[in-house]
mmCIF file of C-alpha atoms in Angstrom:
data_model
loop_
_atom_site.group_PDB
_atom_site.id
_atom_site.type_symbol
_atom_site.label_atom_id
_atom_site.label_comp_id
_atom_site.label_asym_id
_atom_site.label_seq_id
_atom_site.Cartn_x
_atom_site.Cartn_y
_atom_site.Cartn_z
ATOM 1 C CA UNK A 112 0.000 0.000 0.000
ATOM 2 C CA UNK A 113 2.914 2.284 0.615
ATOM 3 C CA UNK A 114 3.795 1.924 -3.078
ATOM 4 C CA UNK A 115 0.370 3.254 -4.059
ATOM 5 C CA UNK A 116 0.569 6.243 -1.739
ATOM 6 C CA UNK A 117 3.863 7.351 -3.184
ATOM 7 C CA UNK A 118 2.530 8.148 -6.717
ATOM 8 C CA UNK A 119 -0.587 9.735 -5.216
ATOM 9 C CA UNK A 120 1.536 11.876 -2.897
ATOM 10 C CA UNK A 121 3.704 12.885 -5.867
ATOM 11 C CA UNK A 122 0.629 13.835 -7.847
ATOM 12 C CA UNK A 123 -0.709 15.891 -4.941
ATOM 13 C CA UNK A 124 2.644 17.671 -4.513
ATOM 14 C CA UNK A 125 2.830 18.306 -8.270
ATOM 15 C CA UNK A 126 -0.730 19.639 -8.245
ATOM 16 C CA UNK A 127 0.123 22.054 -5.403
ATOM 17 C CA UNK A 128 3.298 23.137 -7.175
ATOM 18 C CA UNK A 129 1.296 23.806 -10.351
ATOM 19 C CA UNK A 130 -1.307 25.774 -8.402
ATOM 20 C CA UNK A 131 1.385 27.884 -6.726
ATOM 21 C CA UNK A 132 3.036 28.517 -10.103
ATOM 22 C CA UNK A 133 -0.313 29.538 -11.617
ATOM 23 C CA UNK A 134 -0.929 31.844 -8.642
ATOM 24 C CA UNK A 135 2.488 33.504 -9.110
ATOM 25 C CA UNK A 136 1.840 34.000 -12.840
ATOM 26 C CA UNK A 137 -1.692 35.312 -12.188
ATOM 27 C CA UNK A 138 -0.426 37.688 -9.510
ATOM 28 C CA UNK A 139 2.358 38.936 -11.789
ATOM 29 C CA UNK A 140 -0.088 39.548 -14.642
ATOM 30 C CA UNK A 141 -2.374 41.455 -12.260
ATOM 31 C CA UNK A 142 0.541 43.617 -11.065
ATOM 32 C CA UNK A 143 1.531 44.366 -14.677
ATOM 33 C CA UNK A 144 -2.072 45.254 -15.568
ATOM 34 C CA UNK A 145 -2.342 47.510 -12.489
ATOM 35 C CA UNK A 146 0.921 49.240 -13.407
ATOM 36 C CA UNK A 147 -0.171 49.741 -17.030
ATOM 37 C CA UNK A 148 -3.538 51.156 -15.946
ATOM 38 C CA UNK A 149 -1.835 53.505 -13.497
ATOM 39 C CA UNK A 150 0.696 54.551 -16.150
ATOM 40 C CA UNK A 151 -2.125 55.157 -18.644
ATOM 41 C CA UNK A 152 -4.011 57.363 -16.185
ATOM 42 C CA UNK A 153 -0.849 59.296 -15.333
ATOM 43 C CA UNK A 154 -0.010 59.854 -19.016
ATOM 44 C CA UNK A 155 -3.549 60.942 -19.840
ATOM 45 C CA UNK A 156 -3.529 63.405 -16.947
ATOM 46 C CA UNK A 157 -0.163 64.857 -17.913
ATOM 47 C CA UNK A 158 -1.153 65.094 -21.578
ATOM 48 C CA UNK A 159 -4.384 66.877 -20.622
ATOM 49 C CA UNK A 160 -2.411 69.373 -18.533
ATOM 50 C CA UNK A 161 0.077 69.872 -21.366
ATOM 51 C CA UNK A 162 -2.782 70.343 -23.828
ATOM 52 C CA UNK A 163 -4.294 73.051 -21.618
ATOM 53 C CA UNK A 164 -0.948 74.845 -21.404
ATOM 54 C CA UNK A 165 -0.435 74.620 -25.175
ATOM 55 C CA UNK A 166 -3.933 75.944 -25.820
ATOM 56 C CA UNK A 167 -3.259 78.900 -23.516
ATOM 57 C CA UNK A 168 0.048 79.575 -25.295
ATOM 58 C CA UNK A 169 -1.638 79.383 -28.712
ATOM 59 C CA UNK A 170 -4.231 81.940 -27.599
ATOM 60 C CA UNK A 171 -1.508 84.207 -26.260
ATOM 61 C CA UNK A 172 0.466 83.936 -29.516
ATOM 62 C CA UNK A 173 -2.650 84.742 -31.569
ATOM 63 C CA UNK A 174 -3.285 87.776 -29.367
ATOM 64 C CA UNK A 175 0.308 88.990 -29.715
ATOM 65 C CA UNK A 176 0.272 88.374 -33.487
ATOM 66 C CA UNK A 177 -2.922 90.422 -33.799
ATOM 67 C CA UNK A 178 -1.439 93.297 -31.793
ATOM 68 C CA UNK A 179 1.805 93.248 -33.782
ATOM 69 C CA UNK A 180 -0.085 93.084 -37.070
ATOM 70 C CA UNK A 181 -2.274 96.000 -36.012
ATOM 71 C CA UNK A 182 0.746 98.059 -34.989
ATOM 72 C CA UNK A 183 2.506 97.302 -38.280
ATOM 73 C CA UNK A 184 -0.605 98.297 -40.220
ATOM 74 C CA UNK A 185 -0.956 101.532 -38.248
ATOM 75 C CA UNK A 186 2.736 102.351 -38.688
ATOM 76 C CA UNK A 187 2.550 101.661 -42.436
ATOM 77 C CA UNK A 188 -0.427 103.999 -42.737
ATOM 78 C CA UNK A 189 1.339 106.674 -40.694
ATOM 79 C CA UNK A 190 4.526 106.240 -42.723
ATOM 80 C CA UNK A 191 2.589 106.398 -45.985
ATOM 81 C CA UNK A 192 0.809 109.544 -44.846
ATOM 82 C CA UNK A 193 4.119 111.050 -43.769
ATOM 83 C CA UNK A 194 5.772 110.249 -47.107
ATOM 84 C CA UNK A 195 2.838 111.713 -49.007
ATOM 85 C CA UNK A 196 2.856 114.793 -46.803
ATOM 86 C CA UNK A 197 6.583 115.333 -47.362
ATOM 87 C CA UNK A 198 6.322 114.917 -51.121
ATOM 88 C CA UNK A 199 3.119 116.934 -51.402
ATOM 89 C CA UNK A 200 4.606 119.721 -49.313
ATOM 90 C CA UNK A 201 7.475 119.899 -51.831
ATOM 91 C CA UNK A 202 5.078 120.100 -54.787
ATOM 92 C CA UNK A 203 5.489 116.477 -55.948
ATOM 93 C CA UNK A 204 2.455 114.156 -56.151
ATOM 94 C CA UNK A 205 2.936 110.653 -54.818
ATOM 95 C CA UNK A 206 0.245 107.974 -54.701
ATOM 96 C CA UNK A 207 -0.526 106.307 -51.429
ATOM 97 C CA UNK A 208 1.515 103.186 -50.867
#
C-alpha cells in the first residue's frame, strides 16, 4: 500500500506546485495590468495638462500676433501719410503706398 501512496503523494505535490506557479503568474499579470492602468491614467492626466498649457500659449500667440499686425498696419499707414505729406509739401504728387 505504501507503493500506491507514493505516486498519489507525488501527484498531490505536483498539483500544489502547479497551483502555486499559476498563482504567481496570475499575480504577476495582475501587477503588470495595475501598473499599465496607473501609467495610462498618469499619461492621460499629464497630456491633458500639457494640452491646456499649449492651448493657452496658442491663444496668447494669436493675441500677440494680432497686436503686432495692427501696430505694423498703423505704422505703415502713418509712414505712408508722412511720405505723401513730405512729397506733397514739396510740390510732388505721390500715390498712397
